[in-house]
Amino acid sequence: MELVDAVLLLQGWVVSEVTDVQPTELTLLGRSADGQYWRHTIPFNRERPDVCAALDIADTSLQCGFFFYGRIPEGEPLALLRHGKQGEVTLHTWAEQTTGGPGEYRQSLLSWSYLLRKAWGLLRSGQWRSLAERARRHLHAAPASRKPRRMSEPQATPPVVDYLIIDHDMGGGANQYRVAKVGQLLHEGQCVVVLTFSVLGLRYVVRSAEPGGSLGPARHLTWAEVLPWIDQLQPRHIFYNNAVSFPHALALAEGLAAYKAEHRQTCQLTLTVHDYFALCPSQHLMSAEGRFCGLPSSMEVCNSCLKHSDQAMVSLYRHHGLTAWRQAWGTLLQAADQVLAFDPSARELLKRTFRPIADEHWCLRPHGVVPLTDEEQQRLARWRQTKTRKSGRIGVVGQVGSDYKGVKKVHELVNYIAQNKLPYEIVAIGQVSPKPANSLHYQETGPYKAHDLAKLVVENDIDVFFFSSEGPETYSYVLHELERFALPISAFNLGAQATFLSRYSQAIPLDIDATMLEIVSKLKPYLQD
């Protein structure tokens, strides 16, 4: 557990001694400074195959993990409670926290002990690919080996910072874009500084690199130091990539807008649109019920939704209120010299809420997708020639583990096929989490490398793809990767998906409110002779 300024990171797993009696709910019990007790529900839905493998227990306990990152009522957590058929049980209690002194060193030792146990568990369960990435994140979050230089200390020759890049550190397409951007800038001879936030350590992380080099060791800042540090840094260009997960995202937006107003002639500001965080703390515009909200015009509807939503990281930000949220981000958008979008649908959604941004400030720059190699093209040609009949296989590609990515739709599709005894099979090239229960109609390859995708499509004899995202993408690498295989692709007709479907010759547009019968009916012609 990590707790800083009422922002809590809590993760772990729970397995009942009685294997057929699993907990149904977790609650965090806490107490405010004035002695009032409060309760907060902790989502309990994470798959932990490493735990099941290490304890040699049945897959019925697979969803034994929990993860919470969000804002809790002021005060201190006291206990974690489990609720199930056996009633309420206290799983863990915390003593009142102290700061400084030996306690910090004890916490550091406990953190490293946890990391070593976690690494051993990943190795035992065969999750080699996960180990390196998780180790990197934990190392960035770990306390610095020595106290970093305070921002107020003078420097003999302050370096000229060409680019300050602001981005989260949670993985995914936005991070891939940032990594490529940093590499490009360093190759061009620019001095680059990256500001991120480590969820695992609940701290701001700074890394810098000189031209032609690579990002150096991590330094840590408190939030109180961040804006003064930017003032002292005086970057020539601020490149905002993404601040989802930053606990002080609203204050950061306000601070960047104020800095730009003060340094209008000496600092360029670029904002990228990787999601719709500027419109709503639910950055993919998913409602409390886990469906695309459609961006209601009524603020009452939106505020009511935010009050009850557990989507993504809404609990970090909903105390601001949506009016203040949109005012701050709207001001930042207007201050930007360039707003970088990757699909025209993003501009249209932003225009529905914010004052129009001047055309000269918009930049539309679709991402690039690596073309197939000669070897991959030959493999696909041989496969098409030898594929004498349709196999009834529907491909789902990528990591599907949230309402936004369509995990519910995949489950519904598998269940519909099973219940109606259809001769079809869902093959996930990647991973669906939690995994659908019906193994007769579902299989998955697990995480894959991009250069293996063509091989996996051929090996699994895919007939048609189902792109399951239920929210508006701002761009989809996956759809553009699938286009290279010239197979039918179905997707919901919204966001960047709609842009793609409108120009792809083998597109199968789906209505977001379509029933599973309607969806299967649209896929059926591509699954039978």
PDB file of C-alpha atoms in Angstrom, residues 102-388:
ATOM      1  CA  PRO A 102      13.748   4.235  10.502  1.00  0.00           C
ATOM      2  CA  GLY A 103      10.200   3.730   9.224  1.00  0.00           C
ATOM      3  CA  GLU A 104      11.182   4.896   5.759  1.00  0.00           C
ATOM      4  CA  TYR A 105      14.055   2.413   5.611  1.00  0.00           C
ATOM      5  CA  ARG A 106      11.786  -0.388   6.817  1.00  0.00           C
ATOM      6  CA  GLN A 107       9.265   0.481   4.096  1.00  0.00           C
ATOM      7  CA  SER A 108      12.069   0.453   1.513  1.00  0.00           C
ATOM      8  CA  LEU A 109      13.174  -3.001   2.653  1.00  0.00           C
ATOM      9  CA  LEU A 110       9.600  -4.251   2.507  1.00  0.00           C
ATOM     10  CA  SER A 111       9.233  -2.850  -1.020  1.00  0.00           C
ATOM     11  CA  TRP A 112      12.363  -4.577  -2.266  1.00  0.00           C
ATOM     12  CA  SER A 113      11.355  -7.807  -0.537  1.00  0.00           C
ATOM     13  CA  TYR A 114       8.019  -7.620  -2.374  1.00  0.00           C
ATOM     14  CA  LEU A 115       9.773  -7.014  -5.695  1.00  0.00           C
ATOM     15  CA  LEU A 116      12.021 -10.058  -5.276  1.00  0.00           C
ATOM     16  CA  ARG A 117       9.047 -12.281  -4.384  1.00  0.00           C
ATOM     17  CA  LYS A 118       7.103 -10.898  -7.356  1.00  0.00           C
ATOM     18  CA  ALA A 119       9.991 -11.563  -9.746  1.00  0.00           C
ATOM     19  CA  TRP A 120      10.342 -15.144  -8.501  1.00  0.00           C
ATOM     20  CA  GLY A 121       6.581 -15.687  -8.938  1.00  0.00           C
ATOM     21  CA  LEU A 122       6.695 -14.393 -12.531  1.00  0.00           C
ATOM     22  CA  LEU A 123       9.601 -16.689 -13.351  1.00  0.00           C
ATOM     23  CA  ARG A 124       7.909 -19.722 -11.815  1.00  0.00           C
ATOM     24  CA  SER A 125       4.723 -19.100 -13.799  1.00  0.00           C
ATOM     25  CA  GLY A 126       6.633 -18.659 -17.059  1.00  0.00           C
ATOM     26  CA  GLN A 127       5.770 -14.968 -17.469  1.00  0.00           C
ATOM     27  CA  TRP A 128       9.190 -14.014 -18.825  1.00  0.00           C
ATOM     28  CA  ARG A 129       7.896 -11.182 -20.998  1.00  0.00           C
ATOM     29  CA  SER A 130       6.151  -9.511 -18.054  1.00  0.00           C
ATOM     30  CA  LEU A 131       9.213  -9.564 -15.817  1.00  0.00           C
ATOM     31  CA  ALA A 132      11.372  -7.007 -17.652  1.00  0.00           C
ATOM     32  CA  GLU A 133       8.563  -4.466 -18.065  1.00  0.00           C
ATOM     33  CA  ARG A 134       7.367  -4.760 -14.461  1.00  0.00           C
ATOM     34  CA  ALA A 135      10.939  -4.555 -13.174  1.00  0.00           C
ATOM     35  CA  ARG A 136      11.466  -1.322 -15.118  1.00  0.00           C
ATOM     36  CA  ARG A 137       8.366   0.260 -13.612  1.00  0.00           C
ATOM     37  CA  HIS A 138       9.253  -0.783 -10.059  1.00  0.00           C
ATOM     38  CA  LEU A 139      12.819   0.491 -10.406  1.00  0.00           C
ATOM     39  CA  HIS A 140      11.540   3.902 -11.544  1.00  0.00           C
ATOM     40  CA  ALA A 141       9.174   3.958  -8.583  1.00  0.00           C
ATOM     41  CA  ALA A 142      11.774   2.882  -6.027  1.00  0.00           C
ATOM     42  CA  PRO A 143      13.280   5.505  -3.694  1.00  0.00           C
ATOM     43  CA  ALA A 144      16.369   7.204  -5.079  1.00  0.00           C
ATOM     44  CA  SER A 145      19.683   5.861  -3.806  1.00  0.00           C
ATOM     45  CA  ARG A 146      20.673   9.338  -2.738  1.00  0.00           C
ATOM     46  CA  LYS A 147      18.760  12.513  -2.031  1.00  0.00           C
ATOM     47  CA  PRO A 148      18.217  14.453  -5.276  1.00  0.00           C
ATOM     48  CA  ARG A 149      19.489  17.997  -5.613  1.00  0.00           C
ATOM     49  CA  ARG A 150      16.893  20.467  -4.419  1.00  0.00           C
ATOM     50  CA  MET A 151      15.412  22.706  -7.092  1.00  0.00           C
ATOM     51  CA  SER A 152      16.524  25.822  -5.243  1.00  0.00           C
ATOM     52  CA  GLU A 153      20.234  24.959  -5.394  1.00  0.00           C
ATOM     53  CA  PRO A 154      22.087  27.091  -7.928  1.00  0.00           C
ATOM     54  CA  GLN A 155      23.721  25.617 -11.008  1.00  0.00           C
ATOM     55  CA  ALA A 156      26.966  26.953 -12.442  1.00  0.00           C
ATOM     56  CA  THR A 157      25.854  26.560 -16.064  1.00  0.00           C
ATOM     57  CA  PRO A 158      22.120  25.809 -16.363  1.00  0.00           C
ATOM     58  CA  PRO A 159      21.546  23.526 -19.378  1.00  0.00           C
ATOM     59  CA  VAL A 160      19.315  24.703 -22.201  1.00  0.00           C
ATOM     60  CA  VAL A 161      16.291  22.384 -22.329  1.00  0.00           C
ATOM     61  CA  ASP A 162      14.864  22.135 -25.821  1.00  0.00           C
ATOM     62  CA  TYR A 163      11.921  19.860 -24.968  1.00  0.00           C
ATOM     63  CA  LEU A 164      10.026  19.095 -21.778  1.00  0.00           C
ATOM     64  CA  ILE A 165       7.830  16.068 -22.470  1.00  0.00           C
ATOM     65  CA  ILE A 166       4.987  15.289 -20.053  1.00  0.00           C
ATOM     66  CA  ASP A 167       3.576  11.785 -20.170  1.00  0.00           C
ATOM     67  CA  HIS A 168       2.178   9.021 -17.962  1.00  0.00           C
ATOM     68  CA  ASP A 169       4.103   5.779 -17.452  1.00  0.00           C
ATOM     69  CA  MET A 170       1.379   3.149 -17.723  1.00  0.00           C
ATOM     70  CA  GLY A 171       2.337   1.617 -21.068  1.00  0.00           C
ATOM     71  CA  GLY A 172       0.213   1.448 -24.200  1.00  0.00           C
ATOM     72  CA  GLY A 173       0.156   3.456 -27.401  1.00  0.00           C
ATOM     73  CA  ALA A 174       0.742   6.883 -25.820  1.00  0.00           C
ATOM     74  CA  ASN A 175       3.954   5.682 -24.174  1.00  0.00           C
ATOM     75  CA  GLN A 176       5.127   4.057 -27.398  1.00  0.00           C
ATOM     76  CA  TYR A 177       4.584   7.366 -29.164  1.00  0.00           C
ATOM     77  CA  ARG A 178       6.534   9.230 -26.476  1.00  0.00           C
ATOM     78  CA  VAL A 179       9.468   6.794 -26.632  1.00  0.00           C
ATOM     79  CA  ALA A 180       9.660   7.246 -30.413  1.00  0.00           C
ATOM     80  CA  LYS A 181       9.399  11.039 -30.020  1.00  0.00           C
ATOM     81  CA  VAL A 182      12.242  11.148 -27.496  1.00  0.00           C
ATOM     82  CA  GLY A 183      14.422   9.002 -29.752  1.00  0.00           C
ATOM     83  CA  GLN A 184      13.723  11.281 -32.718  1.00  0.00           C
ATOM     84  CA  LEU A 185      14.526  14.451 -30.750  1.00  0.00           C
ATOM     85  CA  LEU A 186      17.767  13.076 -29.336  1.00  0.00           C
ATOM     86  CA  HIS A 187      18.818  11.986 -32.809  1.00  0.00           C
ATOM     87  CA  GLU A 188      18.163  15.548 -34.009  1.00  0.00           C
ATOM     88  CA  GLY A 189      20.480  16.907 -31.314  1.00  0.00           C
ATOM     89  CA  GLN A 190      17.851  18.197 -28.888  1.00  0.00           C
ATOM     90  CA  CYS A 191      18.194  18.254 -25.107  1.00  0.00           C
ATOM     91  CA  VAL A 192      15.154  16.440 -23.659  1.00  0.00           C
ATOM     92  CA  VAL A 193      13.625  16.185 -20.184  1.00  0.00           C
ATOM     93  CA  VAL A 194      10.722  13.801 -19.466  1.00  0.00           C
ATOM     94  CA  LEU A 195       8.314  14.292 -16.563  1.00  0.00           C
ATOM     95  CA  THR A 196       6.177  11.276 -15.650  1.00  0.00           C
ATOM     96  CA  PHE A 197       4.277  10.009 -12.627  1.00  0.00           C
ATOM     97  CA  SER A 198       4.961   6.612 -11.106  1.00  0.00           C
ATOM     98  CA  VAL A 199       1.733   5.053  -9.882  1.00  0.00           C
ATOM     99  CA  LEU A 200       3.700   2.316  -8.116  1.00  0.00           C
ATOM    100  CA  GLY A 201       5.662   4.848  -6.070  1.00  0.00           C
ATOM    101  CA  LEU A 202       3.120   7.714  -6.010  1.00  0.00           C
ATOM    102  CA  ARG A 203       5.803  10.183  -6.997  1.00  0.00           C
ATOM    103  CA  TYR A 204       6.744  12.404  -9.908  1.00  0.00           C
ATOM    104  CA  VAL A 205       9.742  11.180 -11.871  1.00  0.00           C
ATOM    105  CA  VAL A 206      12.152  13.248 -13.972  1.00  0.00           C
ATOM    106  CA  ARG A 207      14.637  11.873 -16.501  1.00  0.00           C
ATOM    107  CA  SER A 208      16.821  13.891 -18.851  1.00  0.00           C
ATOM    108  CA  ALA A 209      19.161  13.296 -21.781  1.00  0.00           C
ATOM    109  CA  GLU A 210      21.711  15.294 -23.711  1.00  0.00           C
ATOM    110  CA  PRO A 211      21.743  15.223 -27.546  1.00  0.00           C
ATOM    111  CA  GLY A 212      22.679  11.854 -28.970  1.00  0.00           C
ATOM    112  CA  GLY A 213      22.418  10.131 -25.587  1.00  0.00           C
ATOM    113  CA  SER A 214      19.680   8.254 -23.757  1.00  0.00           C
ATOM    114  CA  LEU A 215      17.476   9.095 -20.798  1.00  0.00           C
ATOM    115  CA  GLY A 216      19.456   9.103 -17.586  1.00  0.00           C
ATOM    116  CA  PRO A 217      18.655   7.980 -14.030  1.00  0.00           C
ATOM    117  CA  ALA A 218      15.341   8.873 -12.431  1.00  0.00           C
ATOM    118  CA  ARG A 219      14.993  11.790 -10.034  1.00  0.00           C
ATOM    119  CA  HIS A 220      11.915  12.237  -7.864  1.00  0.00           C
ATOM    120  CA  LEU A 221       9.863  15.342  -7.124  1.00  0.00           C
ATOM    121  CA  THR A 222       6.925  16.111  -4.887  1.00  0.00           C
ATOM    122  CA  TRP A 223       3.987  17.923  -6.454  1.00  0.00           C
ATOM    123  CA  ALA A 224       4.930  21.095  -4.563  1.00  0.00           C
ATOM    124  CA  GLU A 225       8.236  21.085  -6.459  1.00  0.00           C
ATOM    125  CA  VAL A 226       6.911  20.392  -9.969  1.00  0.00           C
ATOM    126  CA  LEU A 227       5.665  23.809 -11.144  1.00  0.00           C
ATOM    127  CA  PRO A 228       8.606  25.757  -9.604  1.00  0.00           C
ATOM    128  CA  TRP A 229      10.909  23.222 -11.270  1.00  0.00           C
ATOM    129  CA  ILE A 230       9.310  23.931 -14.677  1.00  0.00           C
ATOM    130  CA  ASP A 231       9.745  27.672 -14.037  1.00  0.00           C
ATOM    131  CA  GLN A 232      13.433  27.134 -13.358  1.00  0.00           C
ATOM    132  CA  LEU A 233      13.859  24.728 -16.272  1.00  0.00           C
ATOM    133  CA  GLN A 234      12.548  27.277 -18.803  1.00  0.00           C
ATOM    134  CA  PRO A 235      12.040  24.779 -21.646  1.00  0.00           C
ATOM    135  CA  ARG A 236      11.897  26.056 -25.195  1.00  0.00           C
ATOM    136  CA  HIS A 237       9.104  23.603 -26.031  1.00  0.00           C
ATOM    137  CA  ILE A 238       6.590  21.875 -23.750  1.00  0.00           C
ATOM    138  CA  PHE A 239       5.199  18.717 -25.341  1.00  0.00           C
ATOM    139  CA  TYR A 240       2.154  17.468 -23.408  1.00  0.00           C
ATOM    140  CA  ASN A 241       1.610  13.837 -24.346  1.00  0.00           C
ATOM    141  CA  ASN A 242      -0.674  12.515 -21.594  1.00  0.00           C
ATOM    142  CA  ALA A 243      -1.271  13.163 -17.889  1.00  0.00           C
ATOM    143  CA  VAL A 244      -3.782  10.416 -17.092  1.00  0.00           C
ATOM    144  CA  SER A 245      -2.849   9.016 -13.635  1.00  0.00           C
ATOM    145  CA  PHE A 246      -1.220  12.285 -12.483  1.00  0.00           C
ATOM    146  CA  PRO A 247      -3.015  13.014  -9.181  1.00  0.00           C
ATOM    147  CA  HIS A 248      -2.654  16.769  -9.757  1.00  0.00           C
ATOM    148  CA  ALA A 249      -3.625  16.724 -13.448  1.00  0.00           C
ATOM    149  CA  LEU A 250      -6.015  19.680 -13.144  1.00  0.00           C
ATOM    150  CA  ALA A 251      -3.455  21.839 -11.323  1.00  0.00           C
ATOM    151  CA  LEU A 252      -0.885  20.808 -13.937  1.00  0.00           C
ATOM    152  CA  ALA A 253      -3.171  21.970 -16.764  1.00  0.00           C
ATOM    153  CA  GLU A 254      -3.692  25.297 -15.002  1.00  0.00           C
ATOM    154  CA  GLY A 255       0.034  25.631 -14.324  1.00  0.00           C
ATOM    155  CA  LEU A 256       1.010  24.911 -17.934  1.00  0.00           C
ATOM    156  CA  ALA A 257      -1.516  27.441 -19.240  1.00  0.00           C
ATOM    157  CA  ALA A 258      -0.166  30.080 -16.839  1.00  0.00           C
ATOM    158  CA  TYR A 259       3.436  29.291 -17.795  1.00  0.00           C
ATOM    159  CA  LYS A 260       2.598  29.580 -21.499  1.00  0.00           C
ATOM    160  CA  ALA A 261       0.869  32.937 -20.943  1.00  0.00           C
ATOM    161  CA  GLU A 262       3.987  34.253 -19.174  1.00  0.00           C
ATOM    162  CA  HIS A 263       6.458  32.830 -21.720  1.00  0.00           C
ATOM    163  CA  ARG A 264       4.409  33.196 -24.889  1.00  0.00           C
ATOM    164  CA  GLN A 265       7.356  34.329 -27.036  1.00  0.00           C
ATOM    165  CA  THR A 266      10.001  31.941 -25.696  1.00  0.00           C
ATOM    166  CA  CYS A 267       8.147  28.640 -25.229  1.00  0.00           C
ATOM    167  CA  GLN A 268       6.150  26.585 -27.732  1.00  0.00           C
ATOM    168  CA  LEU A 269       3.321  24.396 -26.390  1.00  0.00           C
ATOM    169  CA  THR A 270       2.075  21.242 -28.122  1.00  0.00           C
ATOM    170  CA  LEU A 271      -0.831  19.108 -26.894  1.00  0.00           C
ATOM    171  CA  THR A 272      -1.498  15.612 -28.249  1.00  0.00           C
ATOM    172  CA  VAL A 273      -4.921  13.958 -28.315  1.00  0.00           C
ATOM    173  CA  HIS A 274      -4.337  10.328 -27.368  1.00  0.00           C
ATOM    174  CA  ASP A 275      -7.673  10.190 -25.511  1.00  0.00           C
ATOM    175  CA  TYR A 276     -10.451  12.474 -24.265  1.00  0.00           C
ATOM    176  CA  PHE A 277      -9.004  13.330 -20.854  1.00  0.00           C
ATOM    177  CA  ALA A 278      -9.540  17.041 -21.558  1.00  0.00           C
ATOM    178  CA  LEU A 279     -13.277  16.396 -21.917  1.00  0.00           C
ATOM    179  CA  CYS A 280     -13.761  14.142 -18.912  1.00  0.00           C
ATOM    180  CA  PRO A 281     -11.801  12.368 -16.139  1.00  0.00           C
ATOM    181  CA  SER A 282     -13.204   9.179 -17.707  1.00  0.00           C
ATOM    182  CA  GLN A 283     -10.699   9.593 -20.517  1.00  0.00           C
ATOM    183  CA  HIS A 284     -12.365   7.154 -22.910  1.00  0.00           C
ATOM    184  CA  LEU A 285     -15.824   8.677 -22.320  1.00  0.00           C
ATOM    185  CA  MET A 286     -17.184   5.542 -20.675  1.00  0.00           C
ATOM    186  CA  SER A 287     -20.182   6.026 -18.397  1.00  0.00           C
ATOM    187  CA  ALA A 288     -20.572   4.648 -14.890  1.00  0.00           C
ATOM    188  CA  GLU A 289     -22.358   1.671 -16.479  1.00  0.00           C
ATOM    189  CA  GLY A 290     -19.339   0.910 -18.672  1.00  0.00           C
ATOM    190  CA  ARG A 291     -20.766   2.141 -21.996  1.00  0.00           C
ATOM    191  CA  PHE A 292     -19.797   4.971 -24.328  1.00  0.00           C
ATOM    192  CA  CYS A 293     -21.621   7.989 -22.938  1.00  0.00           C
ATOM    193  CA  GLY A 294     -22.148   9.758 -26.271  1.00  0.00           C
ATOM    194  CA  LEU A 295     -20.895  13.001 -24.670  1.00  0.00           C
ATOM    195  CA  PRO A 296     -24.188  14.318 -23.195  1.00  0.00           C
ATOM    196  CA  SER A 297     -24.948  18.026 -23.524  1.00  0.00           C
ATOM    197  CA  SER A 298     -26.354  18.137 -19.973  1.00  0.00           C
ATOM    198  CA  MET A 299     -23.809  18.850 -17.242  1.00  0.00           C
ATOM    199  CA  GLU A 300     -26.252  17.415 -14.704  1.00  0.00           C
ATOM    200  CA  VAL A 301     -26.118  14.053 -16.464  1.00  0.00           C
ATOM    201  CA  CYS A 302     -22.311  14.170 -16.585  1.00  0.00           C
ATOM    202  CA  ASN A 303     -21.853  15.176 -12.946  1.00  0.00           C
ATOM    203  CA  SER A 304     -24.262  12.466 -11.792  1.00  0.00           C
ATOM    204  CA  CYS A 305     -22.313   9.918 -13.840  1.00  0.00           C
ATOM    205  CA  LEU A 306     -18.967  11.036 -12.391  1.00  0.00           C
ATOM    206  CA  LYS A 307     -20.342  10.789  -8.870  1.00  0.00           C
ATOM    207  CA  HIS A 308     -21.074   7.078  -9.299  1.00  0.00           C
ATOM    208  CA  SER A 309     -18.374   6.072 -11.787  1.00  0.00           C
ATOM    209  CA  ASP A 310     -15.576   3.644 -11.030  1.00  0.00           C
ATOM    210  CA  GLN A 311     -14.299   3.781 -14.605  1.00  0.00           C
ATOM    211  CA  ALA A 312     -10.541   4.084 -15.096  1.00  0.00           C
ATOM    212  CA  MET A 313      -9.234   6.658 -12.578  1.00  0.00           C
ATOM    213  CA  VAL A 314     -12.290   8.844 -12.196  1.00  0.00           C
ATOM    214  CA  SER A 315     -12.065   8.773  -8.402  1.00  0.00           C
ATOM    215  CA  LEU A 316      -8.790  10.736  -8.601  1.00  0.00           C
ATOM    216  CA  TYR A 317     -10.469  13.738 -10.194  1.00  0.00           C
ATOM    217  CA  ARG A 318     -14.241  13.848  -9.701  1.00  0.00           C
ATOM    218  CA  HIS A 319     -13.994  16.075  -6.609  1.00  0.00           C
ATOM    219  CA  HIS A 320     -13.062  18.966  -8.944  1.00  0.00           C
ATOM    220  CA  GLY A 321     -16.418  18.960 -10.736  1.00  0.00           C
ATOM    221  CA  LEU A 322     -16.730  18.837 -14.509  1.00  0.00           C
ATOM    222  CA  THR A 323     -17.219  22.596 -14.979  1.00  0.00           C
ATOM    223  CA  ALA A 324     -13.851  23.459 -13.405  1.00  0.00           C
ATOM    224  CA  TRP A 325     -12.267  20.533 -15.229  1.00  0.00           C
ATOM    225  CA  ARG A 326     -13.358  21.651 -18.694  1.00  0.00           C
ATOM    226  CA  GLN A 327     -12.563  25.296 -18.015  1.00  0.00           C
ATOM    227  CA  ALA A 328      -8.960  24.433 -17.134  1.00  0.00           C
ATOM    228  CA  TRP A 329      -8.393  22.099 -20.072  1.00  0.00           C
ATOM    229  CA  GLY A 330     -10.212  24.425 -22.478  1.00  0.00           C
ATOM    230  CA  THR A 331      -7.881  27.255 -21.444  1.00  0.00           C
ATOM    231  CA  LEU A 332      -4.855  25.019 -22.026  1.00  0.00           C
ATOM    232  CA  LEU A 333      -6.119  23.966 -25.469  1.00  0.00           C
ATOM    233  CA  GLN A 334      -6.583  27.612 -26.461  1.00  0.00           C
ATOM    234  CA  ALA A 335      -3.070  28.436 -25.220  1.00  0.00           C
ATOM    235  CA  ALA A 336      -1.434  25.725 -27.329  1.00  0.00           C
ATOM    236  CA  ASP A 337       0.571  26.582 -30.423  1.00  0.00           C
ATOM    237  CA  GLN A 338      -0.284  23.164 -31.827  1.00  0.00           C
ATOM    238  CA  VAL A 339      -2.945  20.548 -31.048  1.00  0.00           C
ATOM    239  CA  LEU A 340      -1.794  17.265 -32.509  1.00  0.00           C
ATOM    240  CA  ALA A 341      -4.517  14.728 -33.425  1.00  0.00           C
ATOM    241  CA  PHE A 342      -4.155  11.364 -35.133  1.00  0.00           C
ATOM    242  CA  ASP A 343      -7.655  11.062 -36.586  1.00  0.00           C
ATOM    243  CA  PRO A 344     -10.194  13.740 -37.656  1.00  0.00           C
ATOM    244  CA  SER A 345     -12.852  12.274 -35.339  1.00  0.00           C
ATOM    245  CA  ALA A 346     -10.918  13.608 -32.325  1.00  0.00           C
ATOM    246  CA  ARG A 347     -11.234  17.169 -33.567  1.00  0.00           C
ATOM    247  CA  GLU A 348     -14.970  16.765 -34.068  1.00  0.00           C
ATOM    248  CA  LEU A 349     -15.542  15.493 -30.520  1.00  0.00           C
ATOM    249  CA  LEU A 350     -13.475  18.284 -28.965  1.00  0.00           C
ATOM    250  CA  LYS A 351     -15.379  20.894 -31.008  1.00  0.00           C
ATOM    251  CA  ARG A 352     -18.642  19.734 -29.420  1.00  0.00           C
ATOM    252  CA  THR A 353     -17.476  20.987 -26.015  1.00  0.00           C
ATOM    253  CA  PHE A 354     -14.691  23.565 -26.358  1.00  0.00           C
ATOM    254  CA  ARG A 355     -14.430  26.847 -28.207  1.00  0.00           C
ATOM    255  CA  PRO A 356     -13.171  26.253 -31.773  1.00  0.00           C
ATOM    256  CA  ILE A 357      -9.416  26.049 -32.093  1.00  0.00           C
ATOM    257  CA  ALA A 358      -7.951  27.975 -35.017  1.00  0.00           C
ATOM    258  CA  ASP A 359      -7.299  25.794 -38.052  1.00  0.00           C
ATOM    259  CA  GLU A 360      -3.626  26.754 -38.127  1.00  0.00           C
ATOM    260  CA  HIS A 361      -3.201  25.331 -34.618  1.00  0.00           C
ATOM    261  CA  TRP A 362      -4.535  21.886 -35.553  1.00  0.00           C
ATOM    262  CA  CYS A 363      -2.190  19.258 -36.898  1.00  0.00           C
ATOM    263  CA  LEU A 364      -3.534  15.939 -38.209  1.00  0.00           C
ATOM    264  CA  ARG A 365      -0.797  13.313 -38.236  1.00  0.00           C
ATOM    265  CA  PRO A 366      -1.898   9.656 -38.441  1.00  0.00           C
ATOM    266  CA  HIS A 367       0.500   7.150 -36.929  1.00  0.00           C
ATOM    267  CA  GLY A 368       2.564   4.999 -39.238  1.00  0.00           C
ATOM    268  CA  VAL A 369       2.291   1.201 -39.346  1.00  0.00           C
ATOM    269  CA  VAL A 370       5.216  -0.929 -40.478  1.00  0.00           C
ATOM    270  CA  PRO A 371       4.388  -2.687 -43.796  1.00  0.00           C
ATOM    271  CA  LEU A 372       4.571  -6.443 -44.107  1.00  0.00           C
ATOM    272  CA  THR A 373       7.939  -7.883 -45.029  1.00  0.00           C
ATOM    273  CA  ASP A 374       8.423  -9.893 -48.230  1.00  0.00           C
ATOM    274  CA  GLU A 375       8.559 -13.058 -46.127  1.00  0.00           C
ATOM    275  CA  GLU A 376       5.255 -12.197 -44.390  1.00  0.00           C
ATOM    276  CA  GLN A 377       3.573 -11.432 -47.710  1.00  0.00           C
ATOM    277  CA  GLN A 378       4.743 -14.782 -49.114  1.00  0.00           C
ATOM    278  CA  ARG A 379       3.478 -16.596 -46.005  1.00  0.00           C
ATOM    279  CA  LEU A 380       0.056 -14.965 -46.382  1.00  0.00           C
ATOM    280  CA  ALA A 381      -0.085 -15.752 -50.126  1.00  0.00           C
ATOM    281  CA  ARG A 382       0.672 -19.456 -49.490  1.00  0.00           C
ATOM    282  CA  TRP A 383      -1.958 -19.535 -46.752  1.00  0.00           C
ATOM    283  CA  ARG A 384      -4.658 -18.052 -48.996  1.00  0.00           C
ATOM    284  CA  GLN A 385      -3.859 -20.530 -51.748  1.00  0.00           C
ATOM    285  CA  THR A 386      -4.088 -23.570 -49.460  1.00  0.00           C
ATOM    286  CA  LYS A 387      -7.098 -22.336 -47.471  1.00  0.00           C
ATOM    287  CA  THR A 388      -9.807 -24.356 -49.217  1.00  0.00           C
TER     288      THR A 388
END
